[in-house]
């Protein structure tokens, strides 16, 4: 139980730091551009702790489901009472939107005086607005990539090493069952050569061995010749001789996976055979592997976000019906915490501290990638909504310049408040659904 709680605390702390740094990504450029930032808060709801430094209040709030910074002047300044701004023939909905917009702008304008008008967010040029609003998501992308570097080059990725895990007793067909008998058959070349489990293959037929793919390449190319095999055993280097045989072995693709034909049968080829298997382990890789990994995580997360309505419907069917929960579907805070607890407390063979640390780092990298992608959705109150507004503002101003017309000014995002509120309600309902599903129909790593 203690390990389970430790896993929850680790993932919670990692997520809290990620959220805090996300807001730093907004805070730093905003202050650099002279915007007055009145609050930097982690969480929502009642304030638990706060301290004011300069003109900014820094603090923690009771509901740890996000964070925010408050900048003055998010909307164009209020210019007096809205009389005359609403036509008599305006519809009720249009009138309500206009009144809500004017109230929001009036409240915003009351938070600062004329001397600070140049320090508002709305007064920033479009490029600086983009930098401020993209700073948070880009911080999460940076965190995700850094964690991937630690995972790839520090912890390592699952791979087969040249250390011998097992030695075949005889030569059996590639598609033979695991319990086939070797009685009356010739011993496999590796067994006859004296190779033992635990030996580390260093050289085969003059080719230096650094990874398992080198073993496969050297053995298959040897055909049926007698070749020198250098192994390391107990700190000593031994030179052995193995007489290979030619046998039908599975064709492997570029990733080392077996190739199947259209009917699902193994595709084989006649190549050299030694009769050893490598040891699975976490092997540190070059940081050059990270860009491809990050792109894969980005595209997979993007697909999840695009299909989110369908995925949430599937979650609802599982939570309120008999359908199974998709293990690759969306998770809430409770679900992520539960998985972290399972990882920390797992007592599975081969899943030791190093594997647990790698899994936790991978989870945090995935969470930060999700924060990056999710916040790019072009809907308020997400960062992507403000980015879309800034891009629209830039397009309007460019078009006005091309047409020789006056500057139309900033886009009035307060007009989007009804949609903003609707999106916020949807997010709250999504959070509640995932919370319920994670409790009644949780996803587990170790069933």
Coordinates of N, CA and C in Angstrom, one line a residue, residues 213 251-259:
X213 N 21.0 -7.1 -33.2 CA 20.8 -7.1 -34.6 C 22.2 -7.5 -35.3
X251 N 11.8 -14.4 -41.8 CA 12.3 -13.2 -42.4 C 11.9 -12.1 -41.4
X252 N 12.8 -11.1 -41.2 CA 12.6 -10.0 -40.2 C 12.5 -8.7 -41.0
X253 N 11.7 -7.8 -40.5 CA 11.6 -6.5 -41.1 C 12.6 -5.6 -40.5
X254 N 12.6 -4.3 -40.9 CA 13.6 -3.3 -40.4 C 13.6 -3.2 -38.9
X255 N 12.5 -3.4 -38.3 CA 12.4 -3.3 -36.8 C 12.7 -4.6 -36.1
X256 N 13.0 -5.6 -36.8 CA 13.4 -6.9 -36.2 C 12.2 -7.8 -35.9
X257 N 11.0 -7.4 -36.4 CA 9.8 -8.2 -36.2 C 9.6 -9.2 -37.3
X258 N 9.0 -10.3 -37.0 CA 8.9 -11.4 -38.0 C 7.9 -10.9 -39.0
X259 N 8.1 -11.4 -40.3 CA 7.2 -11.0 -41.4 C 6.2 -12.2 -41.6

